[in-house]
Amino acid sequence: MHPSGARSLPYRDLLRSAAESEPPALDRIKLKEQGQFSLIGTSPKRLEAPDKISGRTQFGIDVMLPGLKVAAIAISPVLEEDLRP
C-alpha cells in the first residue's frame, strides 16, 4: 500500500519480484560489530509482565462474545478393553 493510499500492490506480486531478483553479494553485506548491538546481551524491562501476572491482560482465549459457542472433544481416559473382566 502506497503511503498516500492511492495505489496498492497484491502481496503475491511482490513475491514474484523477490523470487526473480538476485540476492546481494556476500561481500556487500556489512554485519554490525559486537559493540553496536543495542538489545543482544541486555535484560530489557518486560513492561507487559505486571499485567500478565495480575491477570489484567486479556488473551484471545479469554474473550467471551455474546452467543459464542464452545466445544470440546471428550475422550475417556479408560480404554474399553480395560473394562472387560
Short mmCIF file of N, CA, C and O in Angstrom, two decimals, residues 1-9:
data_model
loop_
_atom_site.label_atom_id
_atom_site.label_comp_id
_atom_site.label_asym_id
_atom_site.label_seq_id
_atom_site.Cartn_x
_atom_site.Cartn_y
_atom_site.Cartn_z
N MET A 1 0.85 -1.17 0.00
CA MET A 1 0.00 0.00 0.00
C MET A 1 0.90 1.23 0.00
O MET A 1 1.78 1.37 0.85
N HIS A 2 0.68 2.09 -0.94
CA HIS A 2 1.43 3.34 -1.01
C HIS A 2 1.00 4.24 0.14
O HIS A 2 -0.18 4.24 0.52
N PRO A 3 1.93 4.99 0.76
CA PRO A 3 1.56 5.84 1.90
C PRO A 3 0.39 6.79 1.60
O PRO A 3 -0.39 7.11 2.50
N SER A 4 0.24 7.21 0.36
CA SER A 4 -0.88 8.11 0.03
C SER A 4 -2.21 7.37 0.03
O SER A 4 -3.27 7.99 0.08
N GLY A 5 -2.15 6.04 -0.06
CA GLY A 5 -3.37 5.25 -0.11
C GLY A 5 -3.97 5.17 -1.50
O GLY A 5 -4.97 4.50 -1.70
N ALA A 6 -3.36 5.83 -2.46
CA ALA A 6 -3.90 5.88 -3.81
C ALA A 6 -3.54 4.62 -4.60
O ALA A 6 -4.24 4.28 -5.55
N ARG A 7 -2.44 3.95 -4.24
CA ARG A 7 -2.00 2.79 -5.01
C ARG A 7 -1.72 1.62 -4.07
O ARG A 7 -1.31 1.82 -2.93
N SER A 8 -1.96 0.42 -4.59
CA SER A 8 -1.64 -0.77 -3.82
C SER A 8 -1.16 -1.86 -4.77
O SER A 8 -1.35 -1.76 -5.99
N LEU A 9 -0.54 -2.87 -4.21
CA LEU A 9 0.01 -3.96 -4.99
C LEU A 9 -0.25 -5.24 -4.22
O LEU A 9 0.03 -5.31 -3.02
#
